[in-house]
PDB file of C-alpha atoms in Angstrom:
ATOM      1  CA  UNK U   1       0.000   0.000   0.000  1.00 47.00           C
ATOM      2  CA  UNK U   2       1.348   3.405  -0.989  1.00 44.00           C
ATOM      3  CA  UNK U   3       1.741   5.938   1.780  1.00 49.00           C
ATOM      4  CA  UNK U   4      -0.155   9.210   1.650  1.00 45.00           C
ATOM      5  CA  UNK U   5       2.211  11.852   0.315  1.00 51.00           C
ATOM      6  CA  UNK U   6       4.508   9.377  -1.462  1.00 53.00           C
ATOM      7  CA  UNK U   7       6.046  10.725  -4.736  1.00 53.00           C
ATOM      8  CA  UNK U   8       4.352   8.019  -6.807  1.00 50.00           C
ATOM      9  CA  UNK U   9       0.874   8.755  -5.396  1.00 46.00           C
ATOM     10  CA  UNK U  10       1.319  12.517  -5.750  1.00 46.00           C
ATOM     11  CA  UNK U  11       2.405  12.045  -9.382  1.00 50.00           C
ATOM     12  CA  UNK U  12      -0.683   9.916 -10.033  1.00 47.00           C
ATOM     13  CA  UNK U  13      -2.963  12.560  -8.472  1.00 44.00           C
ATOM     14  CA  UNK U  14      -1.345  15.294 -10.526  1.00 45.00           C
ATOM     15  CA  UNK U  15      -1.926  13.322 -13.725  1.00 42.00           C
ATOM     16  CA  UNK U  16      -5.567  12.732 -12.759  1.00 37.00           C
ATOM     17  CA  UNK U  17      -6.177  16.445 -12.200  1.00 38.00           C
ATOM     18  CA  UNK U  18      -4.567  17.264 -15.555  1.00 43.00           C
ATOM     19  CA  UNK U  19      -6.937  14.858 -17.320  1.00 34.00           C
ATOM     20  CA  UNK U  20      -9.856  16.235 -15.327  1.00 39.00           C
ATOM     21  CA  UNK U  21      -9.036  19.798 -16.400  1.00 42.00           C
ATOM     22  CA  UNK U  22      -8.729  18.790 -20.053  1.00 37.00           C
ATOM     23  CA  UNK U  23     -12.105  17.054 -19.964  1.00 36.00           C
ATOM     24  CA  UNK U  24     -13.720  20.019 -18.247  1.00 38.00           C
ATOM     25  CA  UNK U  25     -12.297  22.540 -20.705  1.00 36.00           C
ATOM     26  CA  UNK U  26     -13.540  20.448 -23.619  1.00 37.00           C
ATOM     27  CA  UNK U  27     -17.095  19.826 -22.452  1.00 39.00           C
ATOM     28  CA  UNK U  28     -18.044  22.395 -19.816  1.00 43.00           C
ATOM     29  CA  UNK U  29     -18.573  25.936 -21.015  1.00 43.00           C
ATOM     30  CA  UNK U  30     -19.983  27.293 -17.764  1.00 45.00           C
ATOM     31  CA  UNK U  31     -20.409  26.537 -14.116  1.00 49.00           C
ATOM     32  CA  UNK U  32     -21.539  22.957 -13.641  1.00 54.00           C
ATOM     33  CA  UNK U  33     -24.386  23.563 -11.220  1.00 52.00           C
ATOM     34  CA  UNK U  34     -26.093  20.653  -9.523  1.00 56.00           C
ATOM     35  CA  UNK U  35     -29.323  22.579  -9.027  1.00 77.00           C
ATOM     36  CA  UNK U  36     -31.103  24.863 -11.487  1.00 87.00           C
ATOM     37  CA  UNK U  37     -33.470  27.697 -10.622  1.00 90.00           C
ATOM     38  CA  UNK U  38     -35.720  28.578 -13.554  1.00 94.00           C
ATOM     39  CA  UNK U  39     -36.470  32.063 -12.254  1.00 92.00           C
ATOM     40  CA  UNK U  40     -32.854  32.922 -11.323  1.00 93.00           C
ATOM     41  CA  UNK U  41     -31.215  31.365 -14.377  1.00 94.00           C
ATOM     42  CA  UNK U  42     -33.531  33.308 -16.676  1.00 94.00           C
ATOM     43  CA  UNK U  43     -31.134  36.158 -15.908  1.00 93.00           C
ATOM     44  CA  UNK U  44     -27.969  34.017 -15.988  1.00 93.00           C
ATOM     45  CA  UNK U  45     -27.999  31.818 -19.114  1.00 94.00           C
ATOM     46  CA  UNK U  46     -24.323  30.926 -18.658  1.00 92.00           C
ATOM     47  CA  UNK U  47     -25.386  28.677 -15.760  1.00 93.00           C
ATOM     48  CA  UNK U  48     -27.085  26.355 -18.268  1.00 95.00           C
ATOM     49  CA  UNK U  49     -24.157  25.805 -20.625  1.00 92.00           C
ATOM     50  CA  UNK U  50     -23.341  22.434 -19.071  1.00 92.00           C
ATOM     51  CA  UNK U  51     -26.563  20.930 -20.449  1.00 93.00           C
ATOM     52  CA  UNK U  52     -26.168  17.378 -21.769  1.00 93.00           C
ATOM     53  CA  UNK U  53     -29.066  16.327 -24.044  1.00 94.00           C
ATOM     54  CA  UNK U  54     -30.639  12.879 -24.026  1.00 93.00           C
ATOM     55  CA  UNK U  55     -33.238  11.438 -26.408  1.00 94.00           C
ATOM     56  CA  UNK U  56     -36.006  11.900 -23.831  1.00 92.00           C
ATOM     57  CA  UNK U  57     -34.781  15.347 -22.843  1.00 93.00           C
ATOM     58  CA  UNK U  58     -34.666  16.545 -26.450  1.00 95.00           C
ATOM     59  CA  UNK U  59     -38.289  15.490 -26.962  1.00 94.00           C
ATOM     60  CA  UNK U  60     -39.315  17.374 -23.828  1.00 93.00           C
ATOM     61  CA  UNK U  61     -37.369  20.498 -24.817  1.00 95.00           C
ATOM     62  CA  UNK U  62     -39.012  20.583 -28.238  1.00 94.00           C
ATOM     63  CA  UNK U  63     -42.471  20.342 -26.682  1.00 93.00           C
ATOM     64  CA  UNK U  64     -41.729  23.116 -24.183  1.00 93.00           C
ATOM     65  CA  UNK U  65     -39.971  25.620 -26.445  1.00 93.00           C
ATOM     66  CA  UNK U  66     -41.245  25.099 -29.980  1.00 92.00           C
ATOM     67  CA  UNK U  67     -44.997  24.861 -29.440  1.00 92.00           C
ATOM     68  CA  UNK U  68     -47.273  26.399 -32.074  1.00 90.00           C
ATOM     69  CA  UNK U  69     -50.590  25.564 -30.412  1.00 93.00           C
ATOM     70  CA  UNK U  70     -51.884  26.313 -26.927  1.00 95.00           C
ATOM     71  CA  UNK U  71     -51.741  23.552 -24.315  1.00 93.00           C
ATOM     72  CA  UNK U  72     -51.313  22.751 -20.621  1.00 92.00           C
ATOM     73  CA  UNK U  73     -49.084  20.052 -19.146  1.00 89.00           C
ATOM     74  CA  UNK U  74     -48.056  18.907 -15.702  1.00 90.00           C
ATOM     75  CA  UNK U  75     -44.562  17.429 -15.677  1.00 85.00           C
ATOM     76  CA  UNK U  76     -43.737  14.851 -13.032  1.00 84.00           C
ATOM     77  CA  UNK U  77     -40.402  13.073 -12.717  1.00 80.00           C
ATOM     78  CA  UNK U  78     -37.893  12.084 -10.071  1.00 78.00           C
ATOM     79  CA  UNK U  79     -35.513  14.628  -8.555  1.00 79.00           C
ATOM     80  CA  UNK U  80     -32.420  15.199 -10.665  1.00 75.00           C
ATOM     81  CA  UNK U  81     -33.955  14.183 -13.999  1.00 79.00           C
ATOM     82  CA  UNK U  82     -33.585  17.653 -15.513  1.00 85.00           C
ATOM     83  CA  UNK U  83     -37.092  19.108 -15.198  1.00 90.00           C
ATOM     84  CA  UNK U  84     -35.885  22.566 -14.189  1.00 91.00           C
ATOM     85  CA  UNK U  85     -32.987  22.464 -16.659  1.00 94.00           C
ATOM     86  CA  UNK U  86     -35.279  21.885 -19.648  1.00 95.00           C
ATOM     87  CA  UNK U  87     -37.788  24.476 -18.439  1.00 95.00           C
ATOM     88  CA  UNK U  88     -34.972  27.031 -18.009  1.00 96.00           C
ATOM     89  CA  UNK U  89     -33.633  26.313 -21.496  1.00 97.00           C
ATOM     90  CA  UNK U  90     -37.141  26.667 -22.915  1.00 96.00           C
ATOM     91  CA  UNK U  91     -37.428  30.113 -21.281  1.00 97.00           C
ATOM     92  CA  UNK U  92     -34.355  31.320 -23.186  1.00 97.00           C
ATOM     93  CA  UNK U  93     -35.463  29.737 -26.464  1.00 97.00           C
ATOM     94  CA  UNK U  94     -38.890  31.350 -26.201  1.00 97.00           C
ATOM     95  CA  UNK U  95     -37.589  34.829 -25.299  1.00 97.00           C
ATOM     96  CA  UNK U  96     -34.602  34.639 -27.667  1.00 95.00           C
ATOM     97  CA  UNK U  97     -33.471  38.083 -26.577  1.00 91.00           C
ATOM     98  CA  UNK U  98     -30.048  38.879 -25.100  1.00 90.00           C
ATOM     99  CA  UNK U  99     -26.666  38.063 -26.617  1.00 92.00           C
ATOM    100  CA  UNK U 100     -26.005  35.712 -23.707  1.00 93.00           C
ATOM    101  CA  UNK U 101     -29.273  33.872 -24.308  1.00 94.00           C
ATOM    102  CA  UNK U 102     -28.559  33.548 -28.013  1.00 94.00           C
ATOM    103  CA  UNK U 103     -25.085  32.176 -27.239  1.00 94.00           C
ATOM    104  CA  UNK U 104     -26.696  29.565 -24.982  1.00 96.00           C
ATOM    105  CA  UNK U 105     -29.270  28.653 -27.635  1.00 96.00           C
ATOM    106  CA  UNK U 106     -26.551  28.326 -30.276  1.00 95.00           C
ATOM    107  CA  UNK U 107     -24.503  26.095 -27.987  1.00 95.00           C
ATOM    108  CA  UNK U 108     -27.569  23.980 -27.186  1.00 96.00           C
ATOM    109  CA  UNK U 109     -28.443  23.625 -30.870  1.00 96.00           C
ATOM    110  CA  UNK U 110     -25.035  22.074 -31.587  1.00 96.00           C
ATOM    111  CA  UNK U 111     -25.476  19.525 -28.804  1.00 96.00           C
ATOM    112  CA  UNK U 112     -29.058  18.682 -29.726  1.00 96.00           C
ATOM    113  CA  UNK U 113     -28.158  18.195 -33.406  1.00 96.00           C
ATOM    114  CA  UNK U 114     -26.081  15.152 -32.479  1.00 95.00           C
ATOM    115  CA  UNK U 115     -29.281  13.443 -31.287  1.00 95.00           C
ATOM    116  CA  UNK U 116     -31.926  15.132 -33.459  1.00 96.00           C
ATOM    117  CA  UNK U 117     -30.554  17.061 -36.423  1.00 95.00           C
ATOM    118  CA  UNK U 118     -33.970  18.374 -37.470  1.00 96.00           C
ATOM    119  CA  UNK U 119     -34.737  19.830 -34.052  1.00 95.00           C
ATOM    120  CA  UNK U 120     -31.204  21.198 -33.798  1.00 95.00           C
ATOM    121  CA  UNK U 121     -31.743  23.048 -37.081  1.00 96.00           C
ATOM    122  CA  UNK U 122     -35.059  24.378 -35.758  1.00 95.00           C
ATOM    123  CA  UNK U 123     -33.295  25.788 -32.691  1.00 95.00           C
ATOM    124  CA  UNK U 124     -30.648  27.363 -34.931  1.00 95.00           C
ATOM    125  CA  UNK U 125     -33.305  29.103 -37.027  1.00 95.00           C
ATOM    126  CA  UNK U 126     -34.898  30.395 -33.824  1.00 94.00           C
ATOM    127  CA  UNK U 127     -31.789  32.113 -32.440  1.00 91.00           C
ATOM    128  CA  UNK U 128     -30.885  33.535 -35.860  1.00 94.00           C
ATOM    129  CA  UNK U 129     -34.337  35.064 -36.232  1.00 92.00           C
ATOM    130  CA  UNK U 130     -35.781  38.167 -34.579  1.00 91.00           C
ATOM    131  CA  UNK U 131     -38.718  36.189 -33.188  1.00 93.00           C
ATOM    132  CA  UNK U 132     -39.361  36.621 -29.494  1.00 96.00           C
ATOM    133  CA  UNK U 133     -41.861  35.339 -26.981  1.00 96.00           C
ATOM    134  CA  UNK U 134     -42.876  36.000 -23.402  1.00 97.00           C
ATOM    135  CA  UNK U 135     -41.757  33.599 -20.678  1.00 97.00           C
ATOM    136  CA  UNK U 136     -43.724  33.980 -17.451  1.00 98.00           C
ATOM    137  CA  UNK U 137     -42.114  32.234 -14.478  1.00 97.00           C
ATOM    138  CA  UNK U 138     -43.934  31.405 -11.258  1.00 96.00           C
ATOM    139  CA  UNK U 139     -42.025  29.671  -8.500  1.00 93.00           C
ATOM    140  CA  UNK U 140     -43.117  27.472  -5.595  1.00 91.00           C
ATOM    141  CA  UNK U 141     -45.780  28.626  -3.183  1.00 91.00           C
ATOM    142  CA  UNK U 142     -47.609  31.670  -4.547  1.00 93.00           C
ATOM    143  CA  UNK U 143     -49.788  33.644  -2.145  1.00 90.00           C
ATOM    144  CA  UNK U 144     -51.415  35.799  -4.830  1.00 93.00           C
ATOM    145  CA  UNK U 145     -51.534  34.269  -8.323  1.00 95.00           C
ATOM    146  CA  UNK U 146     -52.784  37.466  -9.975  1.00 96.00           C
ATOM    147  CA  UNK U 147     -49.958  39.540  -8.541  1.00 96.00           C
ATOM    148  CA  UNK U 148     -47.427  36.820  -9.436  1.00 97.00           C
ATOM    149  CA  UNK U 149     -48.580  36.849 -13.062  1.00 97.00           C
ATOM    150  CA  UNK U 150     -48.182  40.637 -13.218  1.00 97.00           C
ATOM    151  CA  UNK U 151     -44.660  40.395 -11.778  1.00 97.00           C
ATOM    152  CA  UNK U 152     -43.685  37.614 -14.182  1.00 98.00           C
ATOM    153  CA  UNK U 153     -44.910  39.619 -17.197  1.00 98.00           C
ATOM    154  CA  UNK U 154     -42.952  42.683 -16.023  1.00 98.00           C
ATOM    155  CA  UNK U 155     -39.803  40.577 -15.584  1.00 97.00           C
ATOM    156  CA  UNK U 156     -40.146  39.080 -19.065  1.00 97.00           C
ATOM    157  CA  UNK U 157     -40.760  42.520 -20.581  1.00 97.00           C
ATOM    158  CA  UNK U 158     -37.574  43.762 -18.930  1.00 97.00           C
ATOM    159  CA  UNK U 159     -35.540  40.808 -20.208  1.00 96.00           C
ATOM    160  CA  UNK U 160     -36.888  41.536 -23.711  1.00 96.00           C
ATOM    161  CA  UNK U 161     -35.989  45.209 -23.456  1.00 95.00           C
ATOM    162  CA  UNK U 162     -39.637  46.356 -23.365  1.00 95.00           C
ATOM    163  CA  UNK U 163     -39.041  48.913 -20.644  1.00 95.00           C
ATOM    164  CA  UNK U 164     -41.981  51.145 -21.512  1.00 94.00           C
ATOM    165  CA  UNK U 165     -44.450  48.246 -21.383  1.00 95.00           C
ATOM    166  CA  UNK U 166     -42.943  47.093 -18.078  1.00 96.00           C
ATOM    167  CA  UNK U 167     -43.208  50.587 -16.629  1.00 96.00           C
ATOM    168  CA  UNK U 168     -46.871  50.795 -17.575  1.00 95.00           C
ATOM    169  CA  UNK U 169     -47.637  47.574 -15.724  1.00 96.00           C
ATOM    170  CA  UNK U 170     -45.744  48.704 -12.635  1.00 96.00           C
ATOM    171  CA  UNK U 171     -48.079  51.702 -12.372  1.00 95.00           C
ATOM    172  CA  UNK U 172     -51.217  49.575 -12.366  1.00 93.00           C
ATOM    173  CA  UNK U 173     -52.782  49.452  -8.927  1.00 91.00           C
ATOM    174  CA  UNK U 174     -55.283  46.614  -9.407  1.00 94.00           C
ATOM    175  CA  UNK U 175     -53.639  43.185  -9.697  1.00 96.00           C
ATOM    176  CA  UNK U 176     -56.412  40.709  -8.997  1.00 96.00           C
ATOM    177  CA  UNK U 177     -56.544  37.310 -10.673  1.00 96.00           C
ATOM    178  CA  UNK U 178     -59.202  38.546 -13.103  1.00 96.00           C
ATOM    179  CA  UNK U 179     -56.968  41.552 -13.866  1.00 97.00           C
ATOM    180  CA  UNK U 180     -54.152  39.124 -14.657  1.00 97.00           C
ATOM    181  CA  UNK U 181     -56.311  37.186 -17.145  1.00 97.00           C
ATOM    182  CA  UNK U 182     -57.311  40.488 -18.702  1.00 97.00           C
ATOM    183  CA  UNK U 183     -53.615  41.372 -18.992  1.00 97.00           C
ATOM    184  CA  UNK U 184     -52.895  38.093 -20.788  1.00 97.00           C
ATOM    185  CA  UNK U 185     -55.787  38.865 -23.149  1.00 97.00           C
ATOM    186  CA  UNK U 186     -54.282  42.308 -23.838  1.00 97.00           C
ATOM    187  CA  UNK U 187     -50.948  40.646 -24.599  1.00 97.00           C
ATOM    188  CA  UNK U 188     -52.612  38.287 -27.069  1.00 97.00           C
ATOM    189  CA  UNK U 189     -54.420  41.160 -28.803  1.00 96.00           C
ATOM    190  CA  UNK U 190     -51.281  43.321 -28.835  1.00 95.00           C
ATOM    191  CA  UNK U 191     -48.867  40.590 -29.900  1.00 95.00           C
ATOM    192  CA  UNK U 192     -47.970  42.320 -33.172  1.00 94.00           C
ATOM    193  CA  UNK U 193     -47.192  45.621 -31.470  1.00 94.00           C
ATOM    194  CA  UNK U 194     -45.148  43.783 -28.832  1.00 94.00           C
ATOM    195  CA  UNK U 195     -43.553  41.688 -31.604  1.00 94.00           C
ATOM    196  CA  UNK U 196     -44.009  38.382 -29.786  1.00 95.00           C
ATOM    197  CA  UNK U 197     -45.047  35.053 -31.285  1.00 95.00           C
ATOM    198  CA  UNK U 198     -45.868  32.951 -28.190  1.00 96.00           C
ATOM    199  CA  UNK U 199     -46.358  32.948 -24.428  1.00 97.00           C
ATOM    200  CA  UNK U 200     -44.740  30.317 -22.221  1.00 97.00           C
ATOM    201  CA  UNK U 201     -45.982  30.055 -18.628  1.00 97.00           C
ATOM    202  CA  UNK U 202     -43.864  27.818 -16.402  1.00 96.00           C
ATOM    203  CA  UNK U 203     -44.653  27.160 -12.747  1.00 95.00           C
ATOM    204  CA  UNK U 204     -41.546  25.701 -11.148  1.00 91.00           C
ATOM    205  CA  UNK U 205     -41.862  23.688  -7.915  1.00 90.00           C
ATOM    206  CA  UNK U 206     -45.635  23.647  -8.397  1.00 91.00           C
ATOM    207  CA  UNK U 207     -45.924  20.770  -5.923  1.00 89.00           C
ATOM    208  CA  UNK U 208     -44.979  23.076  -3.046  1.00 90.00           C
ATOM    209  CA  UNK U 209     -47.894  25.337  -3.935  1.00 91.00           C
ATOM    210  CA  UNK U 210     -50.321  22.411  -3.940  1.00 89.00           C
ATOM    211  CA  UNK U 211     -48.986  21.249  -0.571  1.00 89.00           C
ATOM    212  CA  UNK U 212     -49.606  24.697   0.913  1.00 89.00           C
ATOM    213  CA  UNK U 213     -53.187  24.706  -0.407  1.00 87.00           C
ATOM    214  CA  UNK U 214     -53.862  21.333   1.185  1.00 85.00           C
ATOM    215  CA  UNK U 215     -52.460  22.510   4.515  1.00 87.00           C
ATOM    216  CA  UNK U 216     -54.397  25.779   4.556  1.00 85.00           C
ATOM    217  CA  UNK U 217     -57.578  24.647   2.787  1.00 82.00           C
ATOM    218  CA  UNK U 218     -57.499  27.442   0.195  1.00 80.00           C
ATOM    219  CA  UNK U 219     -59.983  26.013  -2.302  1.00 73.00           C
ATOM    220  CA  UNK U 220     -60.363  29.386  -4.077  1.00 73.00           C
ATOM    221  CA  UNK U 221     -56.779  29.188  -5.248  1.00 78.00           C
ATOM    222  CA  UNK U 222     -57.402  25.746  -6.765  1.00 86.00           C
ATOM    223  CA  UNK U 223     -60.215  27.278  -8.779  1.00 90.00           C
ATOM    224  CA  UNK U 224     -57.855  30.001 -10.018  1.00 93.00           C
ATOM    225  CA  UNK U 225     -55.349  27.377 -11.154  1.00 93.00           C
ATOM    226  CA  UNK U 226     -58.090  25.626 -13.115  1.00 93.00           C
ATOM    227  CA  UNK U 227     -59.202  28.916 -14.691  1.00 95.00           C
ATOM    228  CA  UNK U 228     -55.597  29.744 -15.649  1.00 96.00           C
ATOM    229  CA  UNK U 229     -55.143  26.351 -17.305  1.00 95.00           C
ATOM    230  CA  UNK U 230     -58.426  26.667 -19.217  1.00 96.00           C
ATOM    231  CA  UNK U 231     -57.556  30.217 -20.268  1.00 96.00           C
ATOM    232  CA  UNK U 232     -54.129  29.230 -21.631  1.00 96.00           C
ATOM    233  CA  UNK U 233     -55.418  26.180 -23.471  1.00 95.00           C
ATOM    234  CA  UNK U 234     -58.031  28.259 -25.315  1.00 95.00           C
ATOM    235  CA  UNK U 235     -55.707  30.901 -26.792  1.00 95.00           C
ATOM    236  CA  UNK U 236     -55.949  30.861 -30.586  1.00 94.00           C
ATOM    237  CA  UNK U 237     -54.295  34.048 -31.856  1.00 95.00           C
ATOM    238  CA  UNK U 238     -51.079  33.724 -29.854  1.00 95.00           C
ATOM    239  CA  UNK U 239     -50.074  30.220 -28.676  1.00 95.00           C
ATOM    240  CA  UNK U 240     -49.915  29.951 -24.892  1.00 96.00           C
ATOM    241  CA  UNK U 241     -48.284  26.973 -23.203  1.00 95.00           C
ATOM    242  CA  UNK U 242     -48.707  26.384 -19.454  1.00 95.00           C
ATOM    243  CA  UNK U 243     -46.304  23.903 -17.855  1.00 94.00           C
ATOM    244  CA  UNK U 244     -46.331  23.056 -14.170  1.00 91.00           C
ATOM    245  CA  UNK U 245     -43.814  20.750 -12.566  1.00 80.00           C
ATOM    246  CA  UNK U 246     -43.683  19.172  -9.146  1.00 72.00           C
TER     247      UNK U 246
END
């Protein structure tokens, strides 16, 4: 048995670290995070550069980001299977706004093309185009769904550089749930002026919200969730995709 600190063991460790660094520099373009936050990483696309596509993951990403019809889905999978990662990537593909986001999308397209060349080409056309969408992110337990929708629209406007539209929403005093649905209707009607082609609504850690409703007995909030899902699924002029994940 080699003693700790022996020249031979130290040489072996040094060689291992050299290999490790070469592998990391070849495959990892950003920080390799173990946990992804959809709402935080919407502002930090570089945190998603370590994405490694799989056949199942590519199918999920295409459904989340490249929808052309309205729909609602609840995504359930074990912890660590990439639910938040794919939702976060979809946010950037939908918004397609900043240089950092476009760099991420371009990088992702190259990786995806190895598994699905057609979808990879579709992603490439997206980041090369001027098409943009809104990505509304709700996270975990939400005490006021209407207010959360307003905040998520403002945040997406700001990421898209629509400062005037964001400022107008900030001045609105009434933010009830019905006001939020009316806002989403206004967005659909004004899609050409806003220059958006789709609306992606993602509710991350949705299970925590359901748990809180069960504990507190807030049945009214359950009704609002149902109304939101029905509203999104019925949009015709501007596709709206609602995805919750627990």
